[in-house]
Amino acid sequence: MKIAVLPGDGIGPEIVAQAVKVLHALNINLELQEAPIGGAGYEAAGDPLPAATLKLAQESDAVLLGAVGDWKYDTLPRDQRPERGLLRIRKELNLFANLRPALLYPELASASTLKPEVVAGLDIMIVRELTGDIYFGQPRGITTLENGEREGINTMRYSESEIRRIAHVAFSIAMKRNKKICSVDKANVLETTELWRQVMIEVAKEYPEVELSHMYVDNAAMQLIRAPKQFDVMVTGNIFGDILSDEASMLTGSIGMLPSASLDQHNKGMYEPSHGSAPDIAGKDIANPLATILSAAMMLRYTFNDEVNAVRVEDAVKKALADGYRTADIWTEGTRKVKCSEMGDAVVAAL
Ligand code: IPM
Ligand code: MG
């Protein structure tokens, strides 16, 4: 099993180091190879996705990624900024299906800003389309109009086949869970998502056991904090999924807990925490590595079909939490505040 390890920027290297430590502790046959991406790619090769990094990712079975981005690159031309490296690798590897499970560990019920009874038992799978929508639609750019005023343009667009394939991923996942899907759109205003809704309804016919509902994104944003347990699988486009998954992460106590898998048609995947590079706390060894460790568990499950070891890692995370270990973001009175590397050690010890 060959894994490309791309630590990236900010807290990326610290959190990835913990996930790598956990993978090694499993004692399975893994070949790990590291390469720079994001700002680190720009520093190393003048490109946020250096050709050698892309090649390594293409030749590997899976990619483990930390995070990209740092304010110091905000003034670079858009094509050289770290985020572009991330968007390009998603597109190049055709990772159209982004799975972001928001799961509340009982021990963290009081770490959420919501009332414990609202979030207790929460288990949502957000399926976000990742290679289309306003993120990639053309035309785009900032141009100057005839009157000298500048105009910014982005284009929201989805083809039928793009919607259909993410629908199939979401319905297949729903079949293995509680057979309930909520498709999130803005079909009352945006034609792109009117088509989204039509295609969801068509695909649903192939899964008669699954109950499909629809919700406008503004309402979904509200319902997620009003009564999140009404959701099981949510399926939505790239931009809505970006926003709703950040929101959902707070239900679980901290965005530092939310892993993700980005899969292609054949379950080759890139695995990364849903959170960003947090440059403000980089290098301090205080970040939460659990989202990255849980992303490594998703890698074992989805790309390597190794449910046994995936569960071993997830159980070790539960054990570390049950033993009271907390990084600063999830710390509450009476628990034990640890550093990023100590949390990694606690998970390894639990294994
Ligand atoms: C995410 C991130 C990225 C996104 C950024 C860093 C480009 O927010 O993975 O959710 O918008 O997709
Ligand atoms: Mg995001």
mmCIF file of C-alpha atoms and ligand atoms in Angstrom:
data_model
loop_
_atom_site.group_PDB
_atom_site.id
_atom_site.type_symbol
_atom_site.label_atom_id
_atom_site.label_comp_id
_atom_site.label_asym_id
_atom_site.label_seq_id
_atom_site.Cartn_x
_atom_site.Cartn_y
_atom_site.Cartn_z
ATOM 1 C CA MET A 1 0.000 0.000 0.000
ATOM 2 C CA LYS A 2 1.629 3.150 -1.230
ATOM 3 C CA ILE A 3 0.671 6.419 0.401
ATOM 4 C CA ALA A 4 1.697 9.903 -0.690
ATOM 5 C CA VAL A 5 2.074 12.046 2.409
ATOM 6 C CA LEU A 6 1.581 15.762 1.768
ATOM 7 C CA PRO A 7 1.881 17.714 5.033
ATOM 8 C CA GLY A 8 1.382 21.167 3.458
ATOM 9 C CA ASP A 9 1.428 24.368 5.494
ATOM 10 C CA GLY A 10 0.684 25.770 8.926
ATOM 11 C CA ILE A 11 -0.254 23.026 11.372
ATOM 12 C CA GLY A 12 -0.224 20.502 8.480
ATOM 13 C CA PRO A 13 3.189 18.961 9.297
ATOM 14 C CA GLU A 14 2.397 18.583 13.037
ATOM 15 C CA ILE A 15 -0.953 16.882 12.580
ATOM 16 C CA VAL A 16 0.210 14.663 9.715
ATOM 17 C CA ALA A 17 3.160 13.498 11.831
ATOM 18 C CA GLN A 18 0.668 12.189 14.409
ATOM 19 C CA ALA A 19 -1.393 10.327 11.799
ATOM 20 C CA VAL A 20 1.794 8.796 10.371
ATOM 21 C CA LYS A 21 2.793 7.707 13.870
ATOM 22 C CA VAL A 22 -0.571 5.977 14.269
ATOM 23 C CA LEU A 23 -0.322 4.280 10.848
ATOM 24 C CA HIS A 24 3.140 2.938 11.726
ATOM 25 C CA ALA A 25 1.839 1.642 15.042
ATOM 26 C CA LEU A 26 -0.655 -0.568 13.194
ATOM 27 C CA ASN A 27 2.235 -2.662 11.951
ATOM 28 C CA ILE A 28 0.853 -3.121 8.467
ATOM 29 C CA ASN A 29 2.744 -2.998 5.225
ATOM 30 C CA LEU A 30 2.790 0.657 4.197
ATOM 31 C CA GLU A 31 5.114 2.599 1.977
ATOM 32 C CA LEU A 32 4.975 6.291 2.813
ATOM 33 C CA GLN A 33 6.550 8.973 0.676
ATOM 34 C CA GLU A 34 6.455 12.678 1.452
ATOM 35 C CA ALA A 35 6.137 15.637 -0.927
ATOM 36 C CA PRO A 36 5.393 19.359 -0.641
ATOM 37 C CA ILE A 37 2.071 20.989 -1.556
ATOM 38 C CA GLY A 38 0.519 24.431 -1.044
ATOM 39 C CA GLY A 39 2.855 27.110 0.273
ATOM 40 C CA ALA A 40 5.461 24.405 0.861
ATOM 41 C CA GLY A 41 5.205 23.486 -2.818
ATOM 42 C CA TYR A 42 5.598 27.115 -3.789
ATOM 43 C CA GLU A 43 8.718 27.411 -1.610
ATOM 44 C CA ALA A 44 10.207 24.186 -2.991
ATOM 45 C CA ALA A 45 9.326 24.482 -6.664
ATOM 46 C CA GLY A 46 7.532 27.785 -7.284
ATOM 47 C CA ASP A 47 4.262 25.900 -7.720
ATOM 48 C CA PRO A 48 1.595 25.025 -5.100
ATOM 49 C CA LEU A 49 1.262 21.651 -6.812
ATOM 50 C CA PRO A 50 4.771 20.747 -8.042
ATOM 51 C CA ALA A 51 4.834 18.277 -10.946
ATOM 52 C CA ALA A 52 6.746 15.741 -8.826
ATOM 53 C CA THR A 53 4.093 15.931 -6.097
ATOM 54 C CA LEU A 54 1.290 15.345 -8.571
ATOM 55 C CA LYS A 55 3.197 12.439 -10.092
ATOM 56 C CA LEU A 56 3.736 10.858 -6.676
ATOM 57 C CA ALA A 57 0.037 11.287 -5.864
ATOM 58 C CA GLN A 58 -0.977 9.719 -9.175
ATOM 59 C CA GLU A 59 1.308 6.747 -8.602
ATOM 60 C CA SER A 60 0.151 6.171 -5.032
ATOM 61 C CA ASP A 61 -2.895 4.241 -3.850
ATOM 62 C CA ALA A 62 -3.917 7.032 -1.517
ATOM 63 C CA VAL A 63 -2.911 10.518 -0.440
ATOM 64 C CA LEU A 64 -2.737 11.733 3.155
ATOM 65 C CA LEU A 65 -2.874 15.504 3.279
ATOM 66 C CA GLY A 66 -2.471 17.989 6.134
ATOM 67 C CA ALA A 67 -3.665 21.444 5.176
ATOM 68 C CA VAL A 68 -2.623 24.274 2.883
ATOM 69 C CA GLY A 69 -2.520 28.039 3.167
ATOM 70 C CA ASP A 70 -0.811 30.860 4.984
ATOM 71 C CA TRP A 71 -1.550 34.572 5.039
ATOM 72 C CA LYS A 72 1.941 35.274 3.754
ATOM 73 C CA TYR A 73 0.940 33.888 0.349
ATOM 74 C CA ASP A 74 -2.219 36.003 0.047
ATOM 75 C CA THR A 75 -0.539 38.541 -2.201
ATOM 76 C CA LEU A 76 0.751 35.992 -4.743
ATOM 77 C CA PRO A 77 -0.999 35.692 -8.106
ATOM 78 C CA ARG A 78 -4.038 33.444 -7.636
ATOM 79 C CA ASP A 79 -2.487 30.531 -9.576
ATOM 80 C CA GLN A 80 0.453 30.348 -7.193
ATOM 81 C CA ARG A 81 -1.524 30.483 -3.969
ATOM 82 C CA PRO A 82 -1.630 27.384 -1.759
ATOM 83 C CA GLU A 83 -5.408 26.827 -2.127
ATOM 84 C CA ARG A 84 -4.979 26.473 -5.861
ATOM 85 C CA GLY A 85 -2.652 23.518 -5.284
ATOM 86 C CA LEU A 86 -5.368 21.790 -3.280
ATOM 87 C CA LEU A 87 -8.083 22.492 -5.833
ATOM 88 C CA ARG A 88 -5.834 21.297 -8.651
ATOM 89 C CA ILE A 89 -4.913 17.999 -7.015
ATOM 90 C CA ARG A 90 -8.625 17.323 -6.341
ATOM 91 C CA LYS A 91 -9.383 18.005 -9.995
ATOM 92 C CA GLU A 92 -6.349 16.166 -11.426
ATOM 93 C CA LEU A 93 -7.127 13.029 -9.419
ATOM 94 C CA ASN A 94 -10.841 13.370 -10.221
ATOM 95 C CA LEU A 95 -11.784 13.255 -6.543
ATOM 96 C CA PHE A 96 -15.376 14.277 -7.015
ATOM 97 C CA ALA A 97 -16.880 12.694 -3.904
ATOM 98 C CA ASN A 98 -16.022 14.317 -0.597
ATOM 99 C CA LEU A 99 -17.273 12.500 2.496
ATOM 100 C CA ARG A 100 -17.321 14.485 5.717
ATOM 101 C CA PRO A 101 -18.755 12.554 8.646
ATOM 102 C CA ALA A 102 -19.833 14.669 11.601
ATOM 103 C CA LEU A 103 -19.897 12.306 14.524
ATOM 104 C CA LEU A 104 -20.218 13.339 18.135
ATOM 105 C CA TYR A 105 -18.113 11.388 20.574
ATOM 106 C CA PRO A 106 -20.168 11.226 23.795
ATOM 107 C CA GLU A 107 -17.190 12.504 25.789
ATOM 108 C CA LEU A 108 -17.261 15.747 23.785
ATOM 109 C CA ALA A 109 -20.947 16.597 24.221
ATOM 110 C CA SER A 110 -20.024 19.415 26.580
ATOM 111 C CA ALA A 111 -17.311 20.749 24.242
ATOM 112 C CA SER A 112 -19.906 21.717 21.654
ATOM 113 C CA THR A 113 -21.328 25.220 21.859
ATOM 114 C CA LEU A 114 -24.770 23.648 21.454
ATOM 115 C CA LYS A 115 -26.744 22.108 24.298
ATOM 116 C CA PRO A 116 -25.671 18.499 24.941
ATOM 117 C CA GLU A 117 -29.220 17.177 24.370
ATOM 118 C CA VAL A 118 -29.283 18.791 20.910
ATOM 119 C CA VAL A 119 -26.090 17.062 19.758
ATOM 120 C CA ALA A 120 -25.972 13.825 21.807
ATOM 121 C CA GLY A 121 -25.812 10.818 19.492
ATOM 122 C CA LEU A 122 -25.211 12.953 16.403
ATOM 123 C CA ASP A 123 -24.028 11.005 13.344
ATOM 124 C CA ILE A 124 -24.299 12.836 10.008
ATOM 125 C CA MET A 125 -22.532 12.062 6.734
ATOM 126 C CA ILE A 126 -22.129 15.082 4.499
ATOM 127 C CA VAL A 127 -21.488 14.128 0.880
ATOM 128 C CA ARG A 128 -20.037 17.149 -0.884
ATOM 129 C CA GLU A 129 -19.419 17.289 -4.639
ATOM 130 C CA LEU A 130 -15.814 18.406 -4.961
ATOM 131 C CA THR A 131 -14.737 19.011 -8.557
ATOM 132 C CA GLY A 132 -17.497 21.179 -10.007
ATOM 133 C CA ASP A 133 -19.732 24.125 -9.120
ATOM 134 C CA ILE A 134 -18.656 27.727 -8.684
ATOM 135 C CA TYR A 135 -15.221 26.496 -7.559
ATOM 136 C CA PHE A 136 -14.276 25.490 -11.101
ATOM 137 C CA GLY A 137 -16.910 27.044 -13.397
ATOM 138 C CA GLN A 138 -15.824 29.258 -16.276
ATOM 139 C CA PRO A 139 -15.876 32.169 -16.918
ATOM 140 C CA ARG A 140 -14.193 33.473 -13.823
ATOM 141 C CA GLY A 141 -11.916 36.324 -12.927
ATOM 142 C CA ILE A 142 -11.713 39.999 -12.105
ATOM 143 C CA THR A 143 -12.051 42.268 -15.134
ATOM 144 C CA THR A 144 -12.340 45.982 -15.680
ATOM 145 C CA LEU A 145 -15.543 47.235 -17.261
ATOM 146 C CA GLU A 146 -15.704 49.971 -19.900
ATOM 147 C CA ASN A 147 -16.571 52.532 -17.252
ATOM 148 C CA GLY A 148 -13.383 51.660 -15.419
ATOM 149 C CA GLU A 149 -15.139 49.838 -12.599
ATOM 150 C CA ARG A 150 -13.858 46.355 -11.698
ATOM 151 C CA GLU A 151 -16.132 43.336 -11.787
ATOM 152 C CA GLY A 152 -15.638 39.921 -10.192
ATOM 153 C CA ILE A 153 -17.100 36.872 -11.957
ATOM 154 C CA ASN A 154 -17.574 33.268 -10.900
ATOM 155 C CA THR A 155 -19.877 30.792 -12.539
ATOM 156 C CA MET A 156 -22.003 28.205 -10.815
ATOM 157 C CA ARG A 157 -22.470 25.261 -13.139
ATOM 158 C CA TYR A 158 -23.150 21.534 -12.987
ATOM 159 C CA SER A 159 -23.647 19.069 -15.782
ATOM 160 C CA GLU A 160 -26.163 16.311 -15.430
ATOM 161 C CA SER A 161 -23.482 13.608 -15.334
ATOM 162 C CA GLU A 162 -21.607 15.392 -12.541
ATOM 163 C CA ILE A 163 -24.775 15.499 -10.447
ATOM 164 C CA ARG A 164 -25.687 11.918 -11.290
ATOM 165 C CA ARG A 165 -22.376 10.412 -10.167
ATOM 166 C CA ILE A 166 -22.340 12.199 -6.806
ATOM 167 C CA ALA A 167 -25.991 11.197 -6.339
ATOM 168 C CA HIS A 168 -25.032 7.541 -6.786
ATOM 169 C CA VAL A 169 -22.262 7.851 -4.205
ATOM 170 C CA ALA A 170 -24.658 9.448 -1.723
ATOM 171 C CA PHE A 171 -27.426 6.905 -2.293
ATOM 172 C CA SER A 172 -24.994 3.987 -1.953
ATOM 173 C CA ILE A 173 -23.809 5.403 1.359
ATOM 174 C CA ALA A 174 -27.396 5.918 2.506
ATOM 175 C CA MET A 175 -28.123 2.251 1.713
ATOM 176 C CA LYS A 176 -25.452 1.266 4.250
ATOM 177 C CA ARG A 177 -26.822 3.654 6.877
ATOM 178 C CA ASN A 178 -30.394 4.637 7.761
ATOM 179 C CA LYS A 179 -31.603 4.956 4.156
ATOM 180 C CA LYS A 180 -32.392 8.645 4.484
ATOM 181 C CA ILE A 181 -30.952 11.419 2.303
ATOM 182 C CA CYS A 182 -31.468 15.139 2.403
ATOM 183 C CA SER A 183 -30.362 16.896 -0.774
ATOM 184 C CA VAL A 184 -29.472 20.531 -0.174
ATOM 185 C CA ASP A 185 -29.964 23.088 -2.935
ATOM 186 C CA LYS A 186 -31.228 26.585 -3.689
ATOM 187 C CA ALA A 187 -33.690 25.505 -6.343
ATOM 188 C CA ASN A 188 -35.989 28.431 -5.597
ATOM 189 C CA VAL A 189 -33.408 30.833 -7.027
ATOM 190 C CA LEU A 190 -30.599 29.025 -8.886
ATOM 191 C CA GLU A 191 -31.234 27.040 -12.086
ATOM 192 C CA THR A 192 -28.046 25.029 -11.544
ATOM 193 C CA THR A 193 -29.524 23.609 -8.388
ATOM 194 C CA GLU A 194 -32.959 23.249 -9.951
ATOM 195 C CA LEU A 195 -31.270 20.732 -12.259
ATOM 196 C CA TRP A 196 -29.511 19.283 -9.210
ATOM 197 C CA ARG A 197 -32.887 18.596 -7.633
ATOM 198 C CA GLN A 198 -34.331 17.056 -10.818
ATOM 199 C CA VAL A 199 -31.395 14.667 -11.192
ATOM 200 C CA MET A 200 -31.536 13.692 -7.502
ATOM 201 C CA ILE A 201 -35.208 12.761 -7.978
ATOM 202 C CA GLU A 202 -34.358 10.712 -11.086
ATOM 203 C CA VAL A 203 -31.526 8.804 -9.393
ATOM 204 C CA ALA A 204 -33.715 8.170 -6.337
ATOM 205 C CA LYS A 205 -35.920 5.934 -8.523
ATOM 206 C CA GLU A 206 -33.029 3.460 -8.641
ATOM 207 C CA TYR A 207 -32.972 3.306 -4.829
ATOM 208 C CA PRO A 208 -36.614 2.775 -3.863
ATOM 209 C CA GLU A 209 -35.669 1.941 -0.260
ATOM 210 C CA VAL A 210 -34.045 5.311 0.338
ATOM 211 C CA GLU A 211 -36.160 8.220 1.476
ATOM 212 C CA LEU A 212 -35.105 11.399 -0.342
ATOM 213 C CA SER A 213 -35.968 14.861 0.934
ATOM 214 C CA HIS A 214 -34.909 18.297 -0.274
ATOM 215 C CA MET A 215 -33.996 21.394 1.641
ATOM 216 C CA TYR A 216 -32.956 24.895 0.652
ATOM 217 C CA VAL A 217 -29.453 25.681 1.835
ATOM 218 C CA ASP A 218 -30.486 28.606 4.038
ATOM 219 C CA ASN A 219 -32.984 26.436 5.853
ATOM 220 C CA ALA A 220 -30.423 23.602 6.069
ATOM 221 C CA ALA A 221 -27.969 25.974 7.743
ATOM 222 C CA MET A 222 -30.626 26.791 10.308
ATOM 223 C CA GLN A 223 -31.847 23.205 10.793
ATOM 224 C CA LEU A 224 -28.279 22.001 11.359
ATOM 225 C CA ILE A 225 -28.069 23.978 14.566
ATOM 226 C CA ARG A 226 -31.770 23.804 15.475
ATOM 227 C CA ALA A 227 -32.246 20.027 15.242
ATOM 228 C CA PRO A 228 -29.183 18.371 13.686
ATOM 229 C CA LYS A 229 -30.277 14.844 14.524
ATOM 230 C CA GLN A 230 -32.994 14.988 11.846
ATOM 231 C CA PHE A 231 -30.188 14.438 9.298
ATOM 232 C CA ASP A 232 -28.480 11.229 8.279
ATOM 233 C CA VAL A 233 -26.871 11.636 4.835
ATOM 234 C CA MET A 234 -26.778 15.136 3.351
ATOM 235 C CA VAL A 235 -25.755 15.536 -0.276
ATOM 236 C CA THR A 236 -24.906 18.884 -1.775
ATOM 237 C CA GLY A 237 -22.724 20.809 -4.211
ATOM 238 C CA ASN A 238 -19.213 22.092 -3.707
ATOM 239 C CA ILE A 239 -19.811 25.552 -2.244
ATOM 240 C CA PHE A 240 -22.811 24.659 -0.060
ATOM 241 C CA GLY A 241 -20.931 21.581 1.163
ATOM 242 C CA ASP A 242 -17.900 23.679 2.038
ATOM 243 C CA ILE A 243 -19.997 25.950 4.233
ATOM 244 C CA LEU A 244 -22.316 23.362 5.779
ATOM 245 C CA SER A 245 -19.472 21.021 6.696
ATOM 246 C CA ASP A 246 -17.719 23.748 8.674
ATOM 247 C CA GLU A 247 -21.000 24.414 10.433
ATOM 248 C CA ALA A 248 -21.583 20.709 11.110
ATOM 249 C CA SER A 249 -18.114 20.379 12.570
ATOM 250 C CA MET A 250 -19.018 22.669 15.442
ATOM 251 C CA LEU A 251 -21.801 20.288 16.423
ATOM 252 C CA THR A 252 -19.092 17.775 17.198
ATOM 253 C CA GLY A 253 -17.248 20.086 19.555
ATOM 254 C CA SER A 254 -14.512 21.328 17.285
ATOM 255 C CA ILE A 255 -13.575 21.475 13.639
ATOM 256 C CA GLY A 256 -10.449 19.687 14.849
ATOM 257 C CA MET A 257 -12.520 16.486 15.027
ATOM 258 C CA LEU A 258 -13.841 16.336 11.455
ATOM 259 C CA PRO A 259 -12.053 14.005 9.014
ATOM 260 C CA SER A 260 -12.711 13.720 5.302
ATOM 261 C CA ALA A 261 -12.261 11.413 2.365
ATOM 262 C CA SER A 262 -12.216 12.582 -1.238
ATOM 263 C CA LEU A 263 -12.778 9.699 -3.617
ATOM 264 C CA ASP A 264 -12.698 9.066 -7.327
ATOM 265 C CA GLN A 265 -14.809 6.567 -9.254
ATOM 266 C CA HIS A 266 -12.572 3.693 -8.100
ATOM 267 C CA ASN A 267 -12.232 4.640 -4.426
ATOM 268 C CA LYS A 268 -8.726 5.927 -4.836
ATOM 269 C CA GLY A 269 -8.699 8.766 -2.409
ATOM 270 C CA MET A 270 -7.169 11.716 -0.705
ATOM 271 C CA TYR A 271 -7.670 11.952 3.034
ATOM 272 C CA GLU A 272 -7.459 15.194 4.943
ATOM 273 C CA PRO A 273 -8.945 16.931 7.958
ATOM 274 C CA SER A 274 -11.826 19.255 7.027
ATOM 275 C CA HIS A 275 -10.155 22.136 8.792
ATOM 276 C CA GLY A 276 -7.549 24.523 7.460
ATOM 277 C CA SER A 277 -3.896 25.212 8.142
ATOM 278 C CA ALA A 278 -4.444 27.511 11.159
ATOM 279 C CA PRO A 279 -1.206 29.493 10.681
ATOM 280 C CA ASP A 280 -1.867 31.376 13.936
ATOM 281 C CA ILE A 281 -1.120 28.255 15.991
ATOM 282 C CA ALA A 282 1.377 26.570 13.639
ATOM 283 C CA GLY A 283 4.567 25.237 15.175
ATOM 284 C CA LYS A 284 3.236 25.429 18.738
ATOM 285 C CA ASP A 285 2.320 21.749 19.009
ATOM 286 C CA ILE A 286 -1.171 22.620 20.267
ATOM 287 C CA ALA A 287 -3.334 21.703 17.259
ATOM 288 C CA ASN A 288 -5.819 18.841 17.404
ATOM 289 C CA PRO A 289 -4.488 15.900 15.335
ATOM 290 C CA LEU A 290 -7.644 13.776 15.706
ATOM 291 C CA ALA A 291 -9.310 14.866 12.445
ATOM 292 C CA THR A 292 -6.164 13.792 10.589
ATOM 293 C CA ILE A 293 -5.858 10.536 12.508
ATOM 294 C CA LEU A 294 -9.535 9.829 11.787
ATOM 295 C CA SER A 295 -8.885 10.670 8.117
ATOM 296 C CA ALA A 296 -6.201 7.969 8.111
ATOM 297 C CA ALA A 297 -8.861 5.579 9.462
ATOM 298 C CA MET A 298 -11.105 6.552 6.550
ATOM 299 C CA MET A 299 -8.196 5.763 4.206
ATOM 300 C CA LEU A 300 -7.941 2.263 5.627
ATOM 301 C CA ARG A 301 -11.692 1.813 5.221
ATOM 302 C CA TYR A 302 -12.389 3.299 1.800
ATOM 303 C CA THR A 303 -9.210 2.814 -0.221
ATOM 304 C CA PHE A 304 -7.640 -0.232 1.441
ATOM 305 C CA ASN A 305 -10.868 -2.002 2.390
ATOM 306 C CA ASP A 306 -9.353 -2.663 5.805
ATOM 307 C CA GLU A 307 -12.344 -2.242 8.105
ATOM 308 C CA VAL A 308 -10.558 -4.014 10.962
ATOM 309 C CA ASN A 309 -7.725 -1.514 11.197
ATOM 310 C CA ALA A 310 -10.023 1.439 10.472
ATOM 311 C CA VAL A 311 -12.078 0.482 13.506
ATOM 312 C CA ARG A 312 -8.931 -0.102 15.556
ATOM 313 C CA VAL A 313 -7.856 3.483 14.925
ATOM 314 C CA GLU A 314 -11.326 4.889 15.623
ATOM 315 C CA ASP A 315 -11.562 2.900 18.845
ATOM 316 C CA ALA A 316 -8.127 4.148 19.901
ATOM 317 C CA VAL A 317 -9.328 7.733 19.388
ATOM 318 C CA LYS A 318 -12.413 6.986 21.504
ATOM 319 C CA LYS A 319 -10.193 5.463 24.195
ATOM 320 C CA ALA A 320 -7.899 8.510 24.260
ATOM 321 C CA LEU A 321 -10.954 10.738 24.691
ATOM 322 C CA ALA A 322 -12.460 8.434 27.308
ATOM 323 C CA ASP A 323 -9.150 8.571 29.186
ATOM 324 C CA GLY A 324 -9.600 12.324 29.377
ATOM 325 C CA TYR A 325 -6.993 13.510 26.867
ATOM 326 C CA ARG A 326 -7.967 16.807 25.223
ATOM 327 C CA THR A 327 -6.194 19.271 22.986
ATOM 328 C CA ALA A 328 -6.926 22.934 23.715
ATOM 329 C CA ASP A 329 -9.826 23.207 21.250
ATOM 330 C CA ILE A 330 -11.862 20.488 22.984
ATOM 331 C CA TRP A 331 -10.638 20.981 26.517
ATOM 332 C CA THR A 332 -13.251 21.405 29.260
ATOM 333 C CA GLU A 333 -12.940 21.655 33.034
ATOM 334 C CA GLY A 334 -11.856 18.365 34.592
ATOM 335 C CA THR A 335 -10.137 16.926 31.524
ATOM 336 C CA ARG A 336 -6.455 16.684 30.757
ATOM 337 C CA LYS A 337 -5.043 19.283 28.368
ATOM 338 C CA VAL A 338 -2.366 17.818 26.101
ATOM 339 C CA LYS A 339 -0.283 18.946 23.175
ATOM 340 C CA CYS A 340 -0.728 17.759 19.612
ATOM 341 C CA SER A 341 2.125 15.237 19.831
ATOM 342 C CA GLU A 342 0.889 13.975 23.220
ATOM 343 C CA MET A 343 -2.545 13.339 21.734
ATOM 344 C CA GLY A 344 -0.835 11.314 18.983
ATOM 345 C CA ASP A 345 1.027 9.354 21.670
ATOM 346 C CA ALA A 346 -2.227 8.767 23.582
ATOM 347 C CA VAL A 347 -3.856 7.290 20.472
ATOM 348 C CA VAL A 348 -0.810 5.071 19.831
ATOM 349 C CA ALA A 349 -0.864 3.944 23.462
ATOM 350 C CA ALA A 350 -4.577 3.147 23.174
ATOM 351 C CA LEU A 351 -3.861 1.072 20.058
HETATM 352 C C1 IPM B 1 -12.082 22.760 2.531
HETATM 353 C C2 IPM B 1 -11.328 24.045 2.445
HETATM 354 C C3 IPM B 1 -10.934 24.309 0.995
HETATM 355 C C4 IPM B 1 -12.212 24.383 0.196
HETATM 356 C C5 IPM B 1 -10.046 25.540 0.755
HETATM 357 C C6 IPM B 1 -8.801 25.517 1.601
HETATM 358 C C7 IPM B 1 -9.704 25.719 -0.701
HETATM 359 O O1 IPM B 1 -12.085 25.084 2.975
HETATM 360 O O2 IPM B 1 -11.502 21.708 2.184
HETATM 361 O O3 IPM B 1 -13.240 22.774 2.943
HETATM 362 O O4 IPM B 1 -12.815 25.472 0.088
HETATM 363 O O5 IPM B 1 -12.623 23.363 -0.357
HETATM 364 MG MG MG B 2 -13.891 24.479 3.882
#
